[in-house]
Amino acid sequence: MARRRRPLASSVTVSALAALVWLACAASDARGRAPAGEPPPLRYAVTIPEPNQHYAAVTILVDAPRGQQSEWAMPAWTPGSYVIRDHGRQVDDLQAETLAGAPLPVEHRDKQTWRVGHGGQPHRLRYRVYADELTVRTSHVDDRHASLIGASVFLYPVGEGERPAEVELRPPAGWRVFAALPGGEGGALADGVARLRAPSYDALIDAPIELGTPETRRVAVGGKAIDVVLTAPAGHNADLDRVAGELRAIVAAAGALMGGLPFERYVFLIHATSEAGGGLEHASSSSLQIRHDLFKDEGGYKRLAHLAAHELFHLWNVKRIRDRALVPYDLRGEDYTRLLWFHEGFTETIEQEILLRSGHLDGDALLRELGASYTAYRRKPGRNHEPIGELSHDAWTRAYKPATHHQLITASYYEKGGLLGVALDLELRLRAAKHGQKGSLGGLFRRLMASHGARGRGITQADVVAAASAEAGEAMDEFFARYVDGTEELPLEALLPRIGVAVEVLAPWEEPGLSPFAAARARAWIGVETKGQRLGAVLPGSPADRAGLSAGDEIVAVAGRRVRSDGELRDRLADHPIGAAIEITAFRGDRLVSVTLTLGERPDRIYRLRRADDGDVSPQIRGLRERWLAPPTVAEAIARADAAAP
C-alpha cells in the first residue's frame, strides 16, 4: 500500500490526546520521578490512530533534558538480525514542542538521527511510524493487530540508552497487550491503557509487543510461567493446547540441560500468516512466524518444535552468554562480530539435544537428520573458502545481501557452525572420557553461563576455547586452530565411527530403487547451479567452466534439443554417457552462444548414519553414544523442575 503523509496534528485522535495528557501529568507526578542518583526514565506513549493506514503514533515526554539540545536516533538494525534495515526511513512527521505547546526546532541530521533544540526545558517529541512489514524483525499494524518491534518504533536519545523506559500503550477498544516486560501480561485494560516498564532502552527493544485479540495459553515449568500468544487474523489449524504442551516440554528440556531457567515468565509470540517467516530471539520471549496451515500433519508440529527450541536456547547463548563485541550494541550501523558460528551455529547443535530431551526426536531420527545435513553441506563449493569467523564477520553483506558469486566462496555460519558444534560435542565427549570425566557441548555452555553469563561478562573466542579445554580435560586449542581459524574439512567422518556411529557413503546414482534413467540423471554433471534455465553459478574447474559458460547464461538447448527448465536440462544431459562431448546453446544477454563441453560425473556423495552394531562397539563407546543419542527424558526434567519450584 502506498504511504500517505498527513500533518501529524490531524492524526491525533481522542486516545492520542489522552496519552498526551498522561505524559503532561507524568512530568509533574512525583511518583514517576527517578530516585536520586538514577537517570530519569524515557517515557513513551503509543496509540494506533489509523490501523487501516498502518501507522503507530508515538509521543516521548522529555521532562529532564540534558544540555541545550539533544539528538534522537532510530536503530539501523534489529538486534539478532544482522542486516541494515534503516528503520529511520519509516519515521514520519517528527515534531517537538514545549509542554505548553510551543514548537521547537528539529533538524533531520541523517537517515536516522534528529537534533532537537530545547534550550534545557521539558518538552515532547511526536512522530508516526509506518508499519506494514509483518516479519519477526519489523513492525506491522492493521485493523486486526499491531506487532511492534521496538528497534523500529522507539527513538532513543543518543548516548543515553542506559536510562530506564516506561511505555503507555492505548490500543483500539477490545485489544489487549502482550510482552515479556512487566505490564504486558495481556490482562483486561480497565482504563484502556497498558503500562510497560523496562530497565533500559536495550531491554525495551528486546521485548516485542503484540496488541490485538490473540488466542493464548499459559503453562508452567518449575513455577515459571510460559505464555503462548497466537495471532492468526486469517485463522489457523493448530491444536493450541497441544502446541502449549509441546512448548512446555521444550522449555523443561532446555532448563534441565542448563541447570535452571533464567526467567520468571517467558512469552512465545507466534504469528500464523500466509508465509513462514522464521524466528527471532529475545531476553524473555521469542517471535515466531509460521504458516497458518502448518499443522495439517505431524510435520508441522515438528517444524514448530525445531524453531521454538532454537530461539529458546538463545536465552542463554546470545542473551546471557553475550558476545563482548556486541556489548553494548552499536545501533547506528553494522556491529561486527566473528562469533556468529558460535551463537547461531552451536545453537543449531543444542537445538537437537533439546528436541531429544523433549521427545520430539529420537536418536535414530537425529542421525538421519545429521546425515542429510552433512550431505547438503558437503555439496557447498564455498564451505572451506575462508575461516568460519570471516563468514560471521561478513554476515552483514554476504549472508543477507548475497551476490551471485558468493555461493562459491561462502557458506552459512548456521549450517557450518551447527556441524562444527556436533564435531566439538563429540570431541569433548571422547576426550573427557579418557580422563574419566563427562564432557559435552552442553557442559561447555554451562561453564560459560557460570563464568560469564551469570556475571554479565561478554565472551571472546578465547573464552570459548578455555571452556572447551576445561570440559575436555585437555587443551583444545588445536581443534579451534584447524576448524575455526583454519579451513580444514570438518572431521565428522572420522569422529562418528569413534563414538559408535556407522557412516555409509553412497554416490547419488547408487541409491537403491533408482531406475536406469534416474540413475543416469543423478550421475550426469556439468558443474552449474541453476535458477530455471538460467545459470546462477558455474563451479570453477567444472565442465561448464572449462567450456566457457558463465553465470547468467540461459540454456535453451542441449545437443540440439530444446530445454525449458532446469529439470529438462538434467533430463537432456542424462541422454548422454559420461565423457560425451555435448553442444550447449544459451542466451548470454541478447546474444546466442554455443559451447561444447565434456559431460562429467557428479562428485557429490550421500552420507547415511546409523548406530553401529553392538558387537562392533566397546561397552564404553556404546555408553558414550547412548548418552549422546538418548539423554534424560522430558518427564524427568519436568518432575525435577516442579519439585524444585518454590
PDB file of C-alpha atoms in Angstrom, residues 49 69 221 367 377 380 453 514 579:
ATOM      1  CA  PRO A  49      -4.950   6.119  15.492  1.00  0.00           C
ATOM      2  CA  GLN A  69      19.906  20.330  22.531  1.00  0.00           C
ATOM      3  CA  VAL A 221       7.524 -25.455  34.453  1.00  0.00           C
ATOM      4  CA  LEU A 367      21.273 -39.490  12.909  1.00  0.00           C
ATOM      5  CA  TYR A 377      26.741 -29.183   3.447  1.00  0.00           C
ATOM      6  CA  LYS A 380      28.515 -26.372  -0.919  1.00  0.00           C
ATOM      7  CA  GLY A 453      26.616 -15.164  31.570  1.00  0.00           C
ATOM      8  CA  LEU A 514      16.536 -45.865  -8.914  1.00  0.00           C
ATOM      9  CA  GLY A 579      32.614 -38.368 -21.127  1.00  0.00           C
TER      10      GLY A 579
END
